[in-house]
Coordinates of C-alpha atoms and ligand atoms in Angstrom, one line a residue:
M1 CA 225.8 272.7 187.7
I2 CA 224.9 269.0 187.2
T3 CA 228.0 266.8 186.6
T4 CA 228.3 263.7 184.4
T5 CA 228.8 261.6 187.4
Q6 CA 225.5 263.0 188.9
L7 CA 223.8 262.3 185.6
D8 CA 225.1 258.9 185.5
N9 CA 223.8 258.3 189.0
N10 CA 220.5 259.7 188.1
A11 CA 220.2 257.4 185.1
A12 CA 221.3 254.5 187.3
D13 CA 218.6 255.3 189.9
S14 CA 215.9 255.5 187.3
L15 CA 217.0 252.2 185.7
F16 CA 217.0 250.5 189.1
R17 CA 213.5 251.7 189.8
M18 CA 212.4 250.6 186.4
L19 CA 213.7 247.0 187.3
D20 CA 212.5 247.0 190.8
Y21 CA 209.0 245.7 189.8
A22 CA 207.9 244.7 193.4
R23 CA 209.4 247.9 194.9
K24 CA 211.5 245.8 197.2
N25 CA 214.7 247.8 196.7
S26 CA 216.2 244.9 194.9
I27 CA 216.1 243.4 191.4
E28 CA 215.5 239.7 190.8
S29 CA 218.4 238.4 188.8
E30 CA 216.1 236.5 186.5
K31 CA 214.2 239.7 185.7
F32 CA 217.4 241.5 185.0
F33 CA 218.5 239.0 182.4
E34 CA 215.0 238.9 181.0
Q35 CA 215.1 242.7 180.5
L36 CA 218.4 242.4 178.8
A37 CA 217.2 239.7 176.4
R38 CA 214.3 241.9 175.4
T39 CA 216.8 244.4 174.0
G40 CA 218.6 241.5 172.2
I41 CA 221.5 241.1 174.6
L42 CA 221.6 237.4 175.4
S43 CA 223.3 235.5 178.2
D44 CA 225.8 233.6 175.9
D45 CA 227.2 236.9 174.7
P46 CA 230.9 237.0 175.4
R47 CA 230.6 240.5 176.8
M48 CA 228.2 239.2 179.5
K49 CA 230.5 236.3 180.6
E50 CA 232.3 238.0 183.5
L51 CA 229.0 239.3 184.9
L52 CA 227.4 235.9 184.6
N53 CA 230.4 234.2 186.4
N54 CA 229.9 236.5 189.3
F55 CA 226.2 235.8 189.5
T56 CA 226.6 232.1 189.3
L57 CA 229.3 232.4 192.2
Q58 CA 227.1 234.5 194.3
S59 CA 224.0 232.3 194.0
Q60 CA 226.2 229.2 194.7
T61 CA 227.9 230.7 197.7
R62 CA 225.2 233.1 199.3
K63 CA 222.1 231.5 197.6
K64 CA 221.4 235.0 196.4
N65 CA 219.2 235.8 193.5
S66 CA 218.7 239.5 193.8
I67 CA 220.8 242.6 193.0
T68 CA 220.9 245.5 195.5
Q69 CA 221.0 249.1 194.2
T70 CA 224.7 249.4 195.1
E71 CA 225.5 246.2 193.2
F72 CA 223.5 247.4 190.3
N73 CA 225.4 250.7 190.2
A74 CA 228.6 248.9 190.2
I75 CA 227.4 246.6 187.3
L76 CA 226.5 249.6 185.2
K77 CA 229.9 251.2 185.8
Q78 CA 231.7 248.0 185.0
N79 CA 229.7 247.1 181.9
A80 CA 228.8 249.9 179.4
L81 CA 226.8 247.5 177.2
I82 CA 224.4 246.9 180.0
K83 CA 223.5 250.5 180.5
K84 CA 223.4 251.1 176.8
S85 CA 220.9 248.2 176.5
L86 CA 218.8 249.0 179.5
S87 CA 218.5 252.6 178.4
K88 CA 217.5 251.6 174.8
N89 CA 220.6 253.2 173.3
L90 CA 221.6 250.3 171.0
V91 CA 221.4 250.6 167.3
I92 CA 218.0 249.2 167.2
P93 CA 216.5 251.0 170.3
D94 CA 213.2 249.3 170.3
F95 CA 214.2 245.7 169.6
E96 CA 211.1 244.1 170.9
S97 CA 208.8 245.9 168.3
F98 CA 211.4 245.2 165.7
I99 CA 211.4 241.4 166.2
K100 CA 207.7 241.3 166.4
E101 CA 207.6 242.6 162.8
V102 CA 210.3 240.3 161.7
E103 CA 208.3 237.4 163.3
K104 CA 205.3 238.3 161.0
I105 CA 207.6 238.3 158.0
F106 CA 209.2 235.0 159.0
Y107 CA 205.7 233.2 159.2
E108 CA 204.4 234.8 156.0
S109 CA 207.5 233.5 154.2
K110 CA 207.3 230.0 155.8
K111 CA 203.9 229.5 153.9
N112 CA 205.8 229.3 150.7
E113 CA 206.6 225.7 149.8
G114 CA 207.8 226.4 146.4
G115 CA 211.2 225.0 144.9
N116 CA 213.1 221.9 145.3
V117 CA 216.2 220.8 147.2
A118 CA 219.5 220.5 145.5
D119 CA 219.9 216.9 144.3
Y120 CA 223.3 216.8 142.6
I121 CA 224.7 215.0 145.8
P122 CA 222.6 212.7 148.0
Q123 CA 223.6 214.5 151.1
L124 CA 221.8 217.7 150.1
A125 CA 218.9 215.7 148.4
R126 CA 218.1 214.0 151.8
V127 CA 217.9 217.2 153.8
N128 CA 214.4 217.9 155.3
P129 CA 213.0 220.5 152.9
D130 CA 210.7 222.1 155.4
Q131 CA 213.3 223.5 157.6
F132 CA 213.5 227.3 157.9
A133 CA 215.6 229.4 160.1
V134 CA 216.3 233.2 160.3
S135 CA 218.8 234.7 162.8
I136 CA 219.7 238.4 163.2
C137 CA 222.7 239.9 164.9
T138 CA 223.0 243.8 164.9
I139 CA 226.4 245.7 165.0
D140 CA 225.7 246.2 168.7
G141 CA 225.4 242.5 169.2
Q142 CA 221.6 242.4 169.6
R143 CA 220.4 239.0 168.5
F144 CA 217.2 237.2 167.8
S145 CA 216.5 233.8 166.0
L146 CA 213.4 231.9 164.6
G147 CA 212.8 228.4 163.4
D148 CA 215.6 225.8 163.1
A149 CA 218.3 228.3 164.1
S150 CA 220.6 225.7 165.7
T151 CA 220.6 223.1 163.0
H152 CA 223.9 222.8 161.2
F153 CA 223.9 222.9 157.3
C154 CA 226.8 223.1 155.0
L155 CA 228.0 226.6 153.8
Q156 CA 228.4 225.7 150.1
S157 CA 228.6 228.9 148.1
S158 CA 228.2 231.0 151.1
C159 CA 231.8 230.3 152.1
K160 CA 232.9 232.2 148.9
P161 CA 232.9 235.8 150.2
I162 CA 235.1 234.8 153.3
N163 CA 237.7 233.1 151.1
Y164 CA 237.8 236.1 148.9
C165 CA 238.4 238.3 152.1
L166 CA 241.1 236.0 153.3
A167 CA 242.9 236.2 149.9
L168 CA 242.5 240.1 149.9
E169 CA 243.9 240.3 153.6
E170 CA 246.9 238.3 152.6
L171 CA 247.8 239.5 149.0
G172 CA 246.0 242.8 148.6
E173 CA 243.5 243.9 146.0
K174 CA 246.0 244.4 143.2
K175 CA 247.4 240.9 143.3
V176 CA 244.0 239.2 143.9
H177 CA 242.4 240.9 141.0
S178 CA 245.2 240.0 138.6
H179 CA 243.7 236.5 139.0
V180 CA 240.1 237.1 139.2
G181 CA 237.8 239.8 137.7
R182 CA 234.9 241.7 139.4
E183 CA 232.1 241.7 136.9
P184 CA 229.0 239.7 137.0
S185 CA 229.2 237.0 134.5
G186 CA 225.7 237.0 133.3
Q187 CA 226.0 233.2 133.2
S188 CA 225.3 230.4 135.6
F189 CA 227.6 229.9 138.6
N190 CA 229.5 226.9 137.1
E191 CA 229.3 228.0 133.4
L192 CA 232.4 226.9 131.5
A193 CA 233.3 230.4 130.8
L194 CA 236.0 233.0 131.6
N195 CA 236.3 236.7 130.8
A196 CA 238.2 238.3 128.0
K197 CA 241.5 238.1 129.8
G198 CA 241.0 234.4 130.5
L199 CA 240.2 234.9 134.1
P200 CA 237.2 233.9 136.2
H201 CA 234.5 236.8 136.2
N202 CA 234.4 237.3 139.9
P203 CA 235.1 235.5 143.2
M204 CA 231.4 234.7 144.0
I205 CA 231.0 232.0 141.3
N206 CA 232.8 228.7 141.2
A207 CA 235.9 229.4 139.0
G208 CA 236.5 232.6 141.0
A209 CA 236.1 230.8 144.2
M210 CA 238.6 228.2 143.2
M211 CA 240.9 231.0 142.3
S212 CA 240.6 232.5 145.9
C213 CA 241.3 229.1 147.3
S214 CA 244.4 228.8 145.3
L215 CA 245.6 232.3 146.7
I216 CA 245.1 231.6 150.4
D217 CA 248.2 230.8 152.5
R218 CA 249.6 229.1 149.3
E219 CA 253.1 228.5 150.7
N220 CA 251.6 226.4 153.5
N221 CA 250.6 222.8 153.6
I222 CA 246.9 221.9 152.8
A223 CA 246.0 221.0 156.4
D224 CA 247.2 224.3 157.8
R225 CA 245.4 226.2 155.0
F226 CA 242.2 224.5 156.0
D227 CA 242.9 225.2 159.7
K228 CA 243.2 228.9 158.7
V229 CA 239.8 229.0 157.1
N230 CA 238.3 227.0 160.0
K231 CA 239.8 229.5 162.5
I232 CA 238.5 232.5 160.7
W233 CA 235.0 231.1 160.6
K234 CA 235.2 230.5 164.3
A235 CA 236.4 234.0 164.9
L236 CA 233.6 235.4 162.7
C237 CA 231.0 233.4 164.6
G238 CA 232.1 235.0 167.9
G239 CA 234.2 232.0 169.1
K240 CA 231.6 229.2 168.2
E241 CA 233.2 226.2 166.5
V242 CA 232.1 225.3 163.1
S243 CA 231.8 221.7 161.9
F244 CA 232.8 219.8 158.9
N245 CA 230.6 217.4 157.0
N246 CA 232.9 214.7 155.5
S247 CA 230.1 213.1 153.5
V248 CA 229.4 216.3 151.8
Y249 CA 233.0 216.8 151.0
L250 CA 233.3 213.2 149.6
S251 CA 230.2 213.6 147.5
E252 CA 231.4 217.1 146.1
R253 CA 234.8 215.5 145.3
Q254 CA 233.1 212.6 143.5
T255 CA 230.7 214.8 141.3
A256 CA 233.3 217.3 140.3
D257 CA 233.7 217.0 136.6
R258 CA 232.5 220.6 135.9
N259 CA 234.6 222.1 138.6
F260 CA 237.6 220.1 137.2
A261 CA 236.8 221.2 133.8
L262 CA 236.7 225.0 134.9
A263 CA 240.0 224.4 136.7
Y264 CA 241.8 222.9 133.6
F265 CA 240.2 225.8 131.5
M266 CA 241.9 228.3 133.8
R267 CA 245.1 226.5 133.9
E268 CA 245.1 226.5 130.1
K269 CA 244.7 230.3 130.2
N270 CA 247.6 230.7 132.8
A271 CA 245.0 232.2 135.2
F272 CA 246.4 230.5 138.4
P273 CA 249.6 231.6 140.1
S274 CA 252.5 229.5 139.0
K275 CA 253.0 226.1 140.6
T276 CA 249.4 225.9 141.7
N277 CA 248.4 222.2 142.4
L278 CA 245.1 221.9 140.9
T279 CA 243.8 218.7 142.7
E280 CA 244.8 220.2 146.0
T281 CA 243.2 223.6 145.2
L282 CA 239.9 221.9 144.2
E283 CA 239.8 219.7 147.2
F284 CA 240.5 222.8 149.5
Y285 CA 237.5 224.4 147.7
F286 CA 235.2 221.3 148.4
Q287 CA 236.4 221.2 151.9
C288 CA 235.5 224.9 152.4
C289 CA 232.0 224.3 150.9
S290 CA 231.5 221.3 153.4
I291 CA 232.1 223.5 156.4
E292 CA 228.9 223.6 158.5
S293 CA 227.4 226.0 161.1
C294 CA 223.8 227.2 162.0
T295 CA 222.0 230.5 161.4
Y296 CA 222.4 231.4 165.0
D297 CA 226.2 231.6 164.8
L298 CA 226.4 232.6 161.1
S299 CA 224.4 235.7 161.7
V300 CA 227.3 237.0 163.9
A301 CA 229.5 236.3 160.9
A302 CA 227.2 238.4 158.7
A303 CA 227.0 241.2 161.4
T304 CA 230.9 241.2 161.4
L305 CA 230.8 242.1 157.8
A306 CA 227.9 244.8 158.5
N307 CA 230.3 246.2 161.2
A308 CA 233.2 246.7 158.8
G309 CA 235.1 243.6 159.8
T310 CA 234.9 243.9 163.6
N311 CA 233.0 241.2 165.5
P312 CA 230.2 242.8 167.4
L313 CA 230.3 240.2 170.2
T314 CA 234.1 239.9 170.8
G315 CA 235.2 243.2 169.5
D316 CA 238.0 241.4 167.5
V317 CA 239.0 242.9 164.2
I318 CA 238.8 240.0 161.8
F319 CA 239.1 241.9 158.5
Q320 CA 240.2 245.4 157.6
S321 CA 237.4 247.6 156.6
S322 CA 238.7 247.9 153.0
T323 CA 238.5 244.0 152.6
V324 CA 235.0 244.2 153.7
Q325 CA 234.1 247.0 151.4
N326 CA 235.4 245.1 148.4
C327 CA 233.6 241.9 149.4
L328 CA 230.2 243.7 149.9
S329 CA 230.6 245.4 146.8
L330 CA 231.0 242.1 145.0
M331 CA 228.3 240.4 147.0
L332 CA 225.8 243.1 145.9
S333 CA 226.6 242.6 142.3
C334 CA 227.4 238.9 142.0
G335 CA 226.2 237.3 145.2
M336 CA 222.9 235.8 144.1
Y337 CA 223.7 233.7 141.2
D338 CA 221.8 234.7 138.0
F339 CA 219.3 236.6 140.3
S340 CA 222.2 239.1 141.4
G341 CA 221.0 242.1 139.3
E342 CA 217.4 241.6 140.2
F343 CA 218.3 241.3 143.9
A344 CA 220.4 244.3 143.9
F345 CA 217.5 246.2 142.2
K346 CA 214.8 245.0 144.5
I347 CA 216.5 244.4 147.8
G348 CA 219.5 246.7 147.4
L349 CA 221.7 244.8 149.8
P350 CA 224.8 242.6 149.6
A351 CA 224.1 238.9 149.9
K352 CA 225.5 235.5 149.3
S353 CA 223.5 232.4 148.8
G354 CA 224.5 228.7 148.6
V355 CA 222.9 225.5 147.1
S356 CA 222.4 224.2 150.7
G357 CA 219.6 226.9 151.0
A358 CA 221.9 229.2 152.9
L359 CA 221.7 233.0 152.4
M360 CA 223.9 235.7 154.2
L361 CA 222.3 239.1 154.0
V362 CA 224.3 242.2 155.1
I363 CA 222.8 245.5 156.1
P364 CA 225.9 247.7 156.4
N365 CA 226.2 249.6 159.6
L366 CA 223.1 247.8 161.1
M367 CA 222.9 244.1 161.1
G368 CA 223.8 240.8 159.6
I369 CA 221.1 238.2 158.8
S370 CA 221.5 234.5 158.2
I371 CA 218.7 232.6 156.6
W372 CA 218.5 229.0 155.7
S373 CA 215.7 227.0 154.0
P374 CA 216.6 224.2 151.7
R375 CA 214.2 224.5 148.8
L376 CA 215.6 226.3 145.9
D377 CA 214.3 228.2 142.8
E378 CA 215.5 227.3 139.4
L379 CA 218.4 229.8 139.8
G380 CA 219.8 228.1 142.9
N381 CA 218.6 230.7 145.5
T382 CA 216.6 229.6 148.7
V383 CA 213.0 230.3 148.0
R384 CA 211.9 231.2 151.4
G385 CA 215.0 233.2 152.0
V386 CA 214.6 235.4 149.0
E387 CA 210.9 235.9 150.0
F388 CA 211.9 236.9 153.5
C389 CA 214.4 239.5 152.1
E390 CA 211.7 240.9 149.8
R391 CA 209.3 241.2 152.5
L392 CA 211.8 242.6 154.9
V393 CA 212.8 245.5 152.4
E394 CA 209.1 246.2 151.7
H395 CA 208.5 246.6 155.4
F396 CA 211.7 248.4 156.6
S397 CA 213.8 251.1 155.0
F398 CA 216.8 248.8 154.5
H399 CA 217.3 249.1 150.8
Q400 CA 220.5 251.1 150.4
Y401 CA 218.7 253.8 148.5
D402 CA 215.7 254.1 150.6
T403 CA 217.3 257.2 152.1
L404 CA 216.8 258.9 148.8
I405 CA 212.9 258.6 149.2
G406 CA 211.7 260.9 151.9
N407 CA 208.1 260.1 152.1
T408 CA 207.8 256.4 152.5
A409 CA 205.6 254.2 154.7
K410 CA 208.4 251.9 155.6
I411 CA 209.7 251.6 159.1
N412 CA 213.1 252.8 160.1
P413 CA 214.0 250.9 163.4
R414 CA 217.5 252.7 163.6
R415 CA 218.2 255.2 166.3
K416 CA 218.1 258.6 165.1
E417 CA 218.9 261.3 167.6
N418 CA 216.7 264.2 166.7
E419 CA 213.6 262.3 165.8
L420 CA 214.0 260.4 168.9
K421 CA 214.1 263.5 171.1
V422 CA 210.7 264.7 169.7
S423 CA 209.2 261.3 170.2
K424 CA 210.5 261.0 173.6
V425 CA 208.7 264.1 174.7
M426 CA 205.6 262.6 173.6
E427 CA 206.3 259.4 175.3
V428 CA 206.9 260.9 178.6
I429 CA 203.7 263.0 178.4
Y430 CA 201.9 259.9 177.3
A431 CA 203.3 257.8 180.2
A432 CA 202.4 260.5 182.7
S433 CA 198.8 260.7 181.5
H434 CA 198.5 256.9 181.7
G435 CA 200.2 256.7 185.1
D436 CA 202.9 254.5 183.8
L437 CA 205.7 255.2 186.3
D438 CA 208.0 252.5 185.1
E439 CA 207.9 254.0 181.7
I440 CA 208.7 257.4 183.2
F441 CA 211.7 256.0 185.1
R442 CA 213.1 254.4 181.9
L443 CA 212.7 257.6 179.9
E444 CA 214.4 259.6 182.8
A445 CA 217.3 256.9 182.5
E446 CA 217.5 257.8 178.9
G447 CA 218.0 261.5 179.8
V448 CA 214.5 262.8 179.0
S449 CA 213.7 265.8 181.2
L450 CA 210.5 265.6 183.3
N451 CA 210.1 269.3 182.7
T452 CA 209.7 268.8 179.0
A453 CA 206.7 270.3 177.2
D454 CA 204.9 269.6 174.0
Y455 CA 204.0 272.1 171.2
D456 CA 201.0 273.5 173.3
G457 CA 203.2 273.8 176.4
R458 CA 201.7 270.8 178.1
T459 CA 204.0 269.0 180.6
P460 CA 203.9 265.7 182.1
L461 CA 202.5 267.4 185.3
H462 CA 199.7 268.8 183.4
L463 CA 198.7 265.5 182.0
A464 CA 199.0 263.6 185.2
A465 CA 196.9 266.3 186.9
C466 CA 194.1 266.1 184.2
E467 CA 194.0 262.4 184.3
G468 CA 194.0 261.9 188.1
Q469 CA 197.4 260.0 188.1
T470 CA 198.2 260.7 191.7
D471 CA 201.3 258.5 191.9
V472 CA 202.8 260.3 189.0
V473 CA 202.0 263.7 190.5
E474 CA 203.7 262.7 193.7
Y475 CA 206.7 261.4 191.9
L476 CA 207.1 264.5 189.8
I477 CA 206.7 266.7 192.9
S478 CA 209.5 264.7 194.6
K479 CA 211.7 265.2 191.6
Q480 CA 211.2 269.0 192.0
V481 CA 209.7 269.8 188.5
Y482 CA 208.3 273.3 187.9
L483 CA 205.1 273.2 189.6
S484 CA 203.3 276.0 187.8
P485 CA 204.3 275.9 184.3
K486 CA 201.6 277.6 182.0
D487 CA 200.4 275.9 178.9
R488 CA 199.4 277.9 175.7
W489 CA 196.0 278.6 177.4
S490 CA 197.7 279.9 180.5
N491 CA 196.5 276.9 182.5
T492 CA 198.8 275.5 185.2
P493 CA 198.5 271.7 186.5
L494 CA 196.6 273.1 189.5
D495 CA 194.1 274.6 187.3
D496 CA 193.8 271.3 185.4
A497 CA 193.4 269.4 188.6
I498 CA 190.6 271.8 189.8
K499 CA 188.9 271.6 186.4
F500 CA 188.8 267.8 186.3
G501 CA 187.8 267.4 190.0
N502 CA 190.9 265.6 191.1
K503 CA 190.8 266.8 194.7
E504 CA 193.7 264.7 196.1
I505 CA 195.9 266.0 193.2
K506 CA 194.8 269.5 193.9
A507 CA 195.7 269.2 197.6
L508 CA 199.1 267.7 196.8
L509 CA 199.9 270.5 194.4
E510 CA 198.6 273.2 196.8
T511 CA 200.8 271.9 199.6
A512 CA 203.8 271.5 197.4
I513 CA 203.4 275.1 195.9
K514 CA 203.1 276.5 199.5
K515 CA 206.2 274.6 200.6
Q516 CA 208.1 275.7 197.7
S517 CA 207.2 279.4 198.1
K518 CA 208.0 279.2 201.9
N519 CA 211.4 277.6 201.0
K520 CA 211.9 280.4 198.5
S521 CA 211.1 283.2 200.8
E522 CA 213.5 281.6 203.6
T523 CA 216.2 281.4 201.0
R524 CA 215.6 285.0 200.1
E525 CA 215.6 286.1 203.8
H526 CA 218.8 284.1 204.3
N527 CA 220.5 285.7 201.2
N528 CA 219.4 289.1 202.4
Q529 CA 220.9 288.5 205.9
N530 CA 224.1 287.4 204.0
V531 CA 224.1 290.6 202.2
L532 CA 223.6 292.6 205.3
V533 CA 226.3 291.0 207.1
Ligands
LIG1 N1 229.8 222.9 146.1 C1 229.1 223.5 145.0 C2 229.8 223.4 143.6 O1 231.0 223.9 143.6 C3 228.8 224.8 145.4 C4 227.6 225.2 144.7 C5 226.9 226.5 145.3 O2 226.6 226.6 146.4 O3 226.8 227.3 144.5 O4 229.4 223.0 142.6

């Protein structure tokens, strides 16, 4: 019987062969990291830190830039992520194909030059309107970015979901929602309006966001309260520091009449907890809006929400899953200003936008996406961001109700065990017919059997014998596959080799079959002797 350790070793051997391009019995470190990057696992991933430190140490001390098989096996044993990644077992197994499609969607959306940058404060009015960035992070931490992904911009309203989560974590759903509702307002984000109970409609509009600010760590001093928010953003972004734009903060404070009016209106209705300091609460809110980061880091924050509150890169639990569930529900119904209903209908995913052109999109249990492009439509949403989301959902089955529609032309890039098995059979047969040994090694590492057969009973050995793929035939023989399986027309690989005039393969198969039957009769004799004794 094959043990798990043997299976592990076989998989490790196959992966090693796959990466040993030059067949030198060693892997170049550079190639190793390139291959990981193709699956979306990048070198600045905190889960790669230890491994990278070891590599740097080795190349400094021994000037060594390659990995032996023993070292490779040790790496796989130590770091489960690497094995999962190389054997294409991450949540988006074919990350390369996926990002190719995303790239097309990005460049199509980039053509859209509609809309205008927000101009209520000079700091936003002066931003280069042409900038566009998209970053993706899956719940397995596979990442990919396009455009101005490292340029910082202020969070503005995209800080609102996180402040709401902080209030929920601290005070619980009941207390928080005794101060803020959870209905879309049907009005503009800064409308001077409260619900029938005199409370802000929801935490995703200005009044509700100020309310969340009044609830966070309210017994503490304002500096520590801001530190708390900063720290949570850092943790959400996988340990990357966020920055603060003081000019944005000062401008927000200077042009805050409407927000002050809203706050006074709420105070008149006794909406705030008692002893709330209004000015302090508003300043805290403006400070949160003035936090800056880039899509590269913010996609990790979005992925943390997609991953029910656990950061996929650090494994840290930032929020409880129930907190995230509440937050995503409100992002879905209220996150996109006056376009929220339309967005929920068309895109079917929770999102939050901000007047800086920021857009955080969450695909639960799959990935977080951070988008930024400063031109806004008349409702205040990033024009390219919305177009990107529309195209994305037209192309991939990401709308939350796509599962209801069976027969769709949309692509589903998620891993699906059963479907995958069938397609793997086809892949290994295809690889054998094309002489693609590397692909065979990779599929073997994934656990695909080389004895597998398609609906017609055709095995990789049949196909390799037909197509004259001598290397593949040799390799399959060395792996002791069945040498004479019959397809539905009763043909064996040897019959195929003869039929297609592949003499070398014919000879190889005949020798192997002879050797096998000799071994068999020897074993039989040996067993008989044992019986006689
Ligand atoms: N700082 C802005 C305000 O409170 C936030 C606007 C937004 O992004 O929705 O007016």
